[in-house]
Amino acid sequence: MSGVARRTVVSAAGAAGLAAALAACGGGGTEDKGTEEQAGGTLARTGDIPVGGGKVIAGQGLVITQPKAGEFKAFSSKCTHAGCAVSGVKDGAIVCPCHQSHFDMSDGSVKSGPATSPLPPTPIQVVGDEISFG
Ligand code: FES
């Protein structure tokens, strides 16, 4: 019986640690939380996404990139290493601030770890200057 109690304590501590890590990683990601899914789901406007860069859409858990002019991609913003939210796009890479994993902004693949799995892509569509789920 004491073994069960110990496991409960350990897993509770692990959850608290993860929550603390996520809170620490998610600092600054509080914008847009109340405005997600504006009727029909416009995620961003094309002009918001710089060519060769990208933008984190915190309220949707997405990062949208524009690797080449007119070519838009979207990926989960949840790092595949330990679940932190990526912070942005720098020098062609989507960057996780927690342990500095870098992901390719064109396909989400890992450029440098510790992450070993790519960021999952999210289908989007561009109509006019509006980017929405595809
Ligand atoms: S959680 Fe992203 S690099 Fe560790």
XYZ file of N, CA, C and O and ligand atoms in Angstrom:
540
model
N 0.818 -1.204 0.000
C 0.000 0.000 0.000
C 0.852 1.254 0.000
O 0.571 2.213 -0.676
N 1.952 1.188 0.766
C 2.783 2.390 0.820
C 3.402 2.667 -0.548
O 3.663 3.804 -0.891
N 3.600 1.602 -1.335
C 4.151 1.814 -2.678
C 3.206 2.634 -3.540
O 3.620 3.497 -4.293
N 1.922 2.364 -3.426
C 0.944 3.126 -4.197
C 0.952 4.587 -3.778
O 0.945 5.483 -4.608
N 1.000 4.790 -2.464
C 1.009 6.169 -1.968
C 2.238 6.901 -2.484
O 2.159 8.050 -2.899
N 3.366 6.219 -2.480
C 4.592 6.865 -2.936
C 4.468 7.235 -4.417
O 4.831 8.316 -4.837
N 3.914 6.321 -5.219
C 3.778 6.610 -6.649
C 2.875 7.823 -6.853
O 3.128 8.668 -7.696
N 1.824 7.909 -6.075
C 0.911 9.043 -6.189
C 1.636 10.345 -5.912
O 1.504 11.317 -6.645
N 2.444 10.323 -4.869
C 3.190 11.533 -4.512
C 4.155 11.898 -5.625
O 4.237 13.050 -6.037
N 4.851 10.888 -6.161
C 5.826 11.165 -7.212
C 5.131 11.726 -8.437
O 5.571 12.711 -9.010
N 4.009 11.124 -8.843
C 3.380 11.617 -10.046
C 2.771 12.997 -9.831
O 2.770 13.826 -10.726
N 2.316 13.272 -8.626
C 1.798 14.617 -8.360
C 2.929 15.626 -8.447
O 2.779 16.702 -9.013
N 4.083 15.261 -7.927
C 5.224 16.174 -8.001
C 5.640 16.375 -9.449
O 5.970 17.481 -9.867
N 5.584 15.293 -10.230
C 5.939 15.422 -11.645
C 4.982 16.352 -12.366
O 5.404 17.200 -13.148
N 3.703 16.226 -12.072
C 2.728 17.105 -12.719
C 2.953 18.545 -12.316
O 2.877 19.458 -13.136
N 3.268 18.767 -11.048
C 3.519 20.131 -10.596
C 4.744 20.687 -11.285
O 4.777 21.847 -11.698
N 5.767 19.836 -11.430
C 6.979 20.290 -12.106
C 6.699 20.634 -13.552
O 7.176 21.654 -14.061
N 5.903 19.813 -14.211
C 5.570 20.084 -15.611
C 4.771 21.377 -15.717
O 5.029 22.208 -16.577
N 3.821 21.556 -14.809
C 3.022 22.775 -14.839
C 3.913 23.992 -14.648
O 3.761 25.004 -15.333
N 4.860 23.876 -13.735
C 5.770 24.996 -13.496
C 6.603 25.257 -14.743
O 6.815 26.409 -15.132
N 7.062 24.169 -15.388
C 7.871 24.340 -16.596
C 7.048 25.000 -17.690
O 7.516 25.903 -18.379
N 5.814 24.558 -17.852
C 4.966 25.137 -18.886
C 4.673 26.597 -18.586
O 4.674 27.433 -19.478
N 4.432 26.898 -17.322
C 4.157 28.288 -16.957
C 5.373 29.137 -17.246
O 5.263 30.237 -17.786
N 6.545 28.602 -16.936
C 7.767 29.360 -17.166
C 7.989 29.561 -18.657
O 8.409 30.627 -19.093
N 7.684 28.538 -19.436
C 7.915 28.624 -20.870
C 6.858 29.469 -21.557
O 7.105 30.029 -22.604
N 5.692 29.503 -20.990
C 4.599 30.165 -21.678
C 4.497 31.646 -21.372
O 3.569 32.301 -21.812
N 5.443 32.169 -20.640
C 5.393 33.591 -20.312
C 5.335 34.428 -21.575
O 6.053 34.177 -22.523
N 4.469 35.368 -21.617
C 4.347 36.195 -22.811
C 3.362 35.634 -23.804
O 3.051 36.260 -24.799
N 2.867 34.459 -23.543
C 1.937 33.856 -24.482
C 0.488 34.046 -24.084
O -0.353 33.238 -24.419
N 0.208 35.072 -23.389
C -1.151 35.248 -22.895
C -2.022 36.075 -23.838
O -3.212 36.168 -23.644
N -1.424 36.651 -24.846
C -2.216 37.474 -25.751
C -3.166 36.606 -26.586
O -2.944 35.410 -26.729
N -4.185 37.172 -27.081
C -5.124 36.527 -27.996
C -5.976 35.431 -27.362
O -6.747 34.799 -28.026
N -5.819 35.166 -26.076
C -6.547 34.037 -25.500
C -8.060 34.224 -25.572
O -8.799 33.281 -25.708
N -8.511 35.433 -25.470
C -9.943 35.647 -25.461
C -10.542 35.855 -26.831
O -11.752 35.971 -26.964
N -9.732 35.890 -27.866
C -10.256 36.232 -29.179
C -10.131 35.097 -30.186
O -10.277 35.302 -31.366
N -9.831 33.898 -29.704
C -9.654 32.826 -30.649
C -10.966 32.510 -31.370
O -12.043 32.765 -30.882
N -10.801 31.970 -32.547
C -11.924 31.604 -33.397
C -12.892 32.744 -33.621
O -14.044 32.710 -33.243
N -12.400 33.761 -34.273
C -13.282 34.844 -34.661
C -14.140 34.299 -35.789
O -13.635 34.106 -36.880
N -15.359 34.030 -35.555
C -16.335 33.556 -36.529
C -15.741 33.032 -37.824
O -15.518 33.748 -38.765
N -15.500 31.771 -37.926
C -14.946 31.235 -39.150
C -13.473 30.975 -39.018
O -12.900 30.277 -39.822
N -12.852 31.541 -38.016
C -11.498 31.135 -37.689
C -10.388 31.803 -38.447
O -9.454 31.136 -38.856
N -10.456 33.094 -38.672
C -9.298 33.771 -39.224
C -8.189 33.728 -38.184
O -8.370 34.181 -37.058
N -7.065 33.144 -38.572
C -5.956 32.976 -37.634
C -5.027 34.173 -37.654
O -4.480 34.569 -36.634
N -4.833 34.708 -38.843
C -3.921 35.843 -39.006
C -4.143 36.403 -40.399
O -4.831 35.799 -41.234
N -3.570 37.540 -40.635
C -3.572 38.119 -41.985
C -2.183 37.931 -42.570
O -1.187 37.911 -41.840
N -2.156 37.782 -43.869
C -0.875 37.487 -44.519
C 0.174 38.551 -44.194
O 1.347 38.234 -44.026
N -0.274 39.792 -44.051
C 0.660 40.870 -43.752
C 1.259 40.784 -42.357
O 2.246 41.463 -42.058
N 0.650 39.933 -41.499
C 1.179 39.771 -40.143
C 2.382 38.824 -40.109
O 3.085 38.747 -39.104
N 2.548 38.047 -41.186
C 3.571 37.004 -41.190
C 4.725 37.462 -42.078
O 4.570 37.543 -43.303
N 5.862 37.781 -41.536
C 6.964 38.271 -42.365
C 7.537 37.180 -43.275
O 7.564 36.009 -42.902
N 7.942 37.580 -44.472
C 8.622 36.637 -45.375
C 9.938 36.223 -44.715
O 10.701 37.064 -44.236
N 10.164 34.914 -44.670
C 11.370 34.413 -44.015
C 11.241 34.391 -42.503
O 12.225 34.188 -41.795
N 10.023 34.571 -42.025
C 9.805 34.577 -40.579
C 8.484 33.926 -40.241
O 7.958 33.115 -41.011
N 7.936 34.299 -39.120
C 6.684 33.700 -38.711
C 6.136 34.374 -37.475
O 6.730 35.324 -36.952
N 5.006 33.849 -37.053
C 4.342 34.428 -35.882
C 3.672 33.308 -35.103
O 3.044 32.416 -35.687
N 3.796 33.385 -33.804
C 3.120 32.431 -32.929
C 1.713 32.948 -32.657
O 1.529 34.101 -32.270
N 0.731 32.095 -32.903
C -0.660 32.427 -32.596
C -0.983 31.685 -31.307
O -1.427 30.536 -31.318
N -0.728 32.352 -30.198
C -0.761 31.683 -28.895
C -2.125 31.078 -28.585
O -2.217 29.964 -28.077
N -3.181 31.792 -28.893
C -4.517 31.320 -28.548
C -4.928 30.069 -29.303
O -5.847 29.363 -28.899
N -4.250 29.787 -30.413
C -4.584 28.617 -31.226
C -3.529 27.525 -31.120
O -3.664 26.478 -31.746
N -2.463 27.790 -30.405
C -1.407 26.789 -30.290
C -0.707 26.535 -31.607
O -0.335 25.403 -31.917
N -0.557 27.591 -32.397
C 0.031 27.466 -33.726
C 1.189 28.426 -33.907
O 1.255 29.477 -33.273
N 2.061 28.057 -34.834
C 3.027 29.013 -35.357
C 2.855 28.991 -36.874
O 2.806 27.924 -37.483
N 2.671 30.163 -37.452
C 2.496 30.285 -38.898
C 3.761 30.920 -39.462
O 4.259 31.914 -38.924
N 4.274 30.328 -40.538
C 5.504 30.841 -41.138
C 5.265 31.173 -42.610
O 4.286 30.713 -43.222
N 6.170 31.968 -43.146
C 6.151 32.274 -44.573
C 7.592 32.090 -45.093
O 8.359 33.039 -45.202
N 7.942 30.830 -45.397
C 9.312 30.542 -45.825
C 9.704 31.303 -47.096
O 10.837 31.744 -47.225
N 8.767 31.402 -48.038
C 8.985 32.167 -49.264
C 7.774 33.066 -49.451
O 6.686 32.749 -48.954
N 7.949 34.122 -50.200
C 6.845 35.056 -50.409
C 5.625 34.317 -50.945
O 5.697 33.595 -51.950
N 4.524 34.422 -50.255
C 3.267 33.821 -50.696
C 3.091 32.371 -50.298
O 2.069 31.764 -50.604
N 4.076 31.790 -49.631
C 3.981 30.392 -49.212
C 3.851 30.351 -47.690
O 4.785 30.705 -46.977
N 2.694 29.926 -47.218
C 2.430 29.935 -45.775
C 2.337 28.510 -45.244
O 1.766 27.635 -45.885
N 2.897 28.303 -44.067
C 2.871 26.997 -43.401
C 2.445 27.211 -41.961
O 2.678 28.281 -41.385
N 1.853 26.178 -41.388
C 1.491 26.262 -39.975
C 1.848 24.950 -39.284
O 1.767 23.869 -39.877
N 2.269 25.095 -38.058
C 2.659 23.952 -37.247
C 2.136 24.138 -35.833
O 1.871 25.259 -35.397
N 2.050 23.023 -35.121
C 1.759 23.125 -33.693
C 2.875 23.930 -33.039
O 4.045 23.761 -33.360
N 2.489 24.796 -32.111
C 3.511 25.578 -31.409
C 4.014 24.863 -30.165
O 4.828 25.409 -29.423
N 3.538 23.645 -29.953
C 3.957 22.894 -28.764
C 5.214 22.097 -29.094
O 5.187 21.177 -29.920
N 6.295 22.452 -28.457
C 7.572 21.789 -28.710
C 7.458 20.295 -28.443
O 6.872 19.881 -27.441
N 8.042 19.499 -29.337
C 7.961 18.047 -29.194
C 8.968 17.508 -28.183
O 8.978 16.313 -27.923
N 9.784 18.378 -27.622
C 10.723 17.915 -26.598
C 10.013 17.736 -25.263
O 9.864 16.623 -24.781
N 9.575 18.812 -24.662
C 8.918 18.714 -23.362
C 7.652 19.563 -23.283
O 7.138 19.812 -22.202
N 7.180 20.008 -24.427
C 5.866 20.633 -24.454
C 5.809 22.127 -24.241
O 4.717 22.692 -24.140
N 6.923 22.797 -24.175
C 6.886 24.264 -24.065
C 6.301 24.855 -25.345
O 6.308 24.213 -26.395
N 5.844 26.070 -25.256
C 5.385 26.780 -26.445
C 6.588 27.431 -27.120
O 7.397 28.073 -26.446
N 6.693 27.229 -28.430
C 7.779 27.895 -29.149
C 7.564 29.400 -29.053
O 6.437 29.883 -28.899
N 8.644 30.137 -29.139
C 8.547 31.578 -28.877
C 8.535 32.431 -30.128
O 8.142 33.590 -30.094
N 8.973 31.866 -31.246
C 8.996 32.668 -32.448
C 9.895 32.052 -33.498
O 10.330 30.904 -33.369
N 10.144 32.821 -34.551
C 10.951 32.354 -35.675
C 12.142 33.284 -35.812
O 11.985 34.511 -35.857
N 13.318 32.676 -35.860
C 14.541 33.473 -35.954
C 15.504 32.780 -36.906
O 15.742 31.577 -36.777
N 16.036 33.533 -37.838
C 17.017 33.010 -38.789
C 16.516 31.727 -39.465
O 17.246 30.749 -39.595
N 15.265 31.715 -39.853
C 14.718 30.581 -40.586
C 14.317 29.409 -39.731
O 13.936 28.358 -40.249
N 14.386 29.558 -38.426
C 14.069 28.436 -37.548
C 13.028 28.839 -36.518
O 13.045 29.948 -35.990
N 12.126 27.905 -36.242
C 11.163 28.075 -35.156
C 11.900 27.672 -33.879
O 12.467 26.573 -33.803
N 11.891 28.547 -32.906
C 12.751 28.362 -31.734
C 11.920 28.089 -30.482
O 10.940 28.785 -30.211
N 12.339 27.064 -29.743
C 11.756 26.814 -28.430
C 12.673 27.420 -27.373
O 13.872 27.123 -27.348
N 12.115 28.248 -26.512
C 12.965 28.944 -25.538
C 13.419 28.068 -24.373
O 14.341 28.433 -23.667
N 12.759 26.927 -24.178
C 13.070 26.149 -22.969
C 14.454 25.511 -23.021
O 15.237 25.637 -22.089
N 14.733 24.804 -24.128
C 16.035 24.136 -24.228
C 16.652 24.373 -25.601
O 17.511 23.629 -26.043
N 16.139 25.391 -26.284
C 16.739 25.860 -27.548
C 16.648 24.866 -28.708
O 17.527 24.841 -29.567
N 15.612 24.060 -28.756
C 15.401 23.276 -29.973
C 15.045 24.240 -31.096
O 14.361 25.242 -30.888
N 15.521 23.924 -32.295
C 15.216 24.717 -33.478
C 14.548 23.803 -34.511
O 15.016 22.687 -34.742
N 13.493 24.302 -35.120
C 12.745 23.533 -36.119
C 12.728 24.302 -37.428
O 12.594 25.537 -37.440
N 12.823 23.576 -38.532
C 12.810 24.204 -39.843
C 11.462 24.873 -40.079
O 10.407 24.262 -39.890
N 11.485 26.132 -40.512
C 10.230 26.868 -40.698
C 9.454 26.410 -41.930
O 8.290 26.741 -42.079
N 10.094 25.614 -42.815
C 9.411 25.139 -44.021
C 8.644 23.846 -43.796
O 7.573 23.647 -44.362
N 9.210 22.959 -42.975
C 8.549 21.662 -42.806
C 8.461 21.196 -41.349
O 7.977 20.103 -41.080
N 8.920 21.994 -40.434
C 8.801 21.640 -39.025
C 9.844 20.649 -38.531
O 9.836 20.282 -37.355
N 10.737 20.214 -39.419
C 11.723 19.217 -39.009
C 12.719 19.807 -38.012
O 12.921 21.019 -37.945
N 13.341 18.920 -37.264
C 14.292 19.349 -36.239
C 15.595 19.782 -36.902
O 16.197 19.037 -37.673
N 16.003 21.007 -36.631
C 17.317 21.476 -37.095
C 18.361 21.246 -36.011
O 19.510 20.959 -36.303
N 17.949 21.447 -34.768
C 18.836 21.122 -33.656
C 17.979 20.826 -32.429
O 16.916 21.416 -32.246
N 18.459 19.863 -31.633
C 17.709 19.367 -30.486
C 17.880 20.249 -29.270
O 18.380 21.353 -29.389
N 17.391 19.687 -28.177
C 17.172 18.276 -27.851
C 15.927 17.613 -28.452
O 15.802 16.408 -28.393
N 15.009 18.339 -29.030
C 13.841 17.686 -29.640
C 14.315 16.726 -30.737
O 15.324 16.994 -31.413
N 13.590 15.626 -30.893
C 13.945 14.660 -31.936
C 12.819 14.477 -32.951
O 13.025 13.875 -33.992
N 11.637 14.986 -32.638
C 10.497 14.841 -33.546
C 10.110 16.200 -34.110
O 10.219 17.221 -33.419
N 9.636 16.212 -35.353
C 9.241 17.491 -35.963
C 7.988 18.079 -35.317
O 7.216 17.364 -34.680
N 7.796 19.356 -35.516
C 6.537 19.983 -35.119
C 5.468 19.499 -36.089
O 5.653 19.571 -37.308
N 4.336 19.019 -35.576
C 3.283 18.536 -36.475
C 2.697 19.691 -37.302
O 2.408 20.751 -36.763
N 2.541 19.477 -38.614
C 1.934 20.513 -39.450
C 0.435 20.630 -39.193
O -0.206 19.672 -38.770
N -0.098 21.797 -39.452
C -1.532 22.057 -39.344
C -1.998 22.604 -40.681
O -1.415 23.562 -41.189
N -3.023 22.003 -41.285
C -3.498 22.513 -42.571
C -4.117 23.900 -42.430
O -4.931 24.127 -41.528
N -3.726 24.781 -43.311
C -4.305 26.128 -43.339
C -4.652 26.472 -44.777
O -4.204 25.812 -45.722
N -5.443 27.499 -44.927
C -5.731 28.017 -46.257
C -5.632 29.531 -46.223
O -5.836 30.149 -45.183
N -5.287 30.085 -47.364
C -5.188 31.515 -47.492
C -6.216 31.973 -48.515
O -6.209 31.516 -49.658
N -7.124 32.812 -48.093
C -8.118 33.386 -48.985
C -7.988 34.890 -48.883
O -8.188 35.474 -47.800
N -7.622 35.513 -49.994
C -7.329 36.935 -49.928
C -6.141 37.153 -49.028
O -5.088 36.565 -49.224
N -6.342 37.963 -48.009
C -5.225 38.148 -47.053
C -5.511 37.484 -45.719
O -4.840 37.754 -44.738
N -6.513 36.588 -45.707
C -6.870 35.929 -44.451
C -6.367 34.493 -44.425
O -6.595 33.728 -45.364
N -5.728 34.152 -43.331
C -5.247 32.791 -43.127
C -6.186 32.126 -42.128
O -6.459 32.666 -41.062
N -6.686 30.941 -42.502
C -7.587 30.223 -41.607
C -7.262 28.746 -41.676
O -6.461 28.302 -42.506
N -7.882 27.971 -40.817
C -7.679 26.525 -40.866
C -8.118 26.007 -42.231
O -9.126 26.426 -42.781
N -7.335 25.085 -42.779
C -7.638 24.553 -44.111
C -8.417 23.270 -44.047
O -8.699 22.736 -43.011
S 10.664 21.883 -24.422
Fe 11.335 22.745 -26.278
S 13.435 22.349 -26.286
Fe 12.778 21.438 -24.457
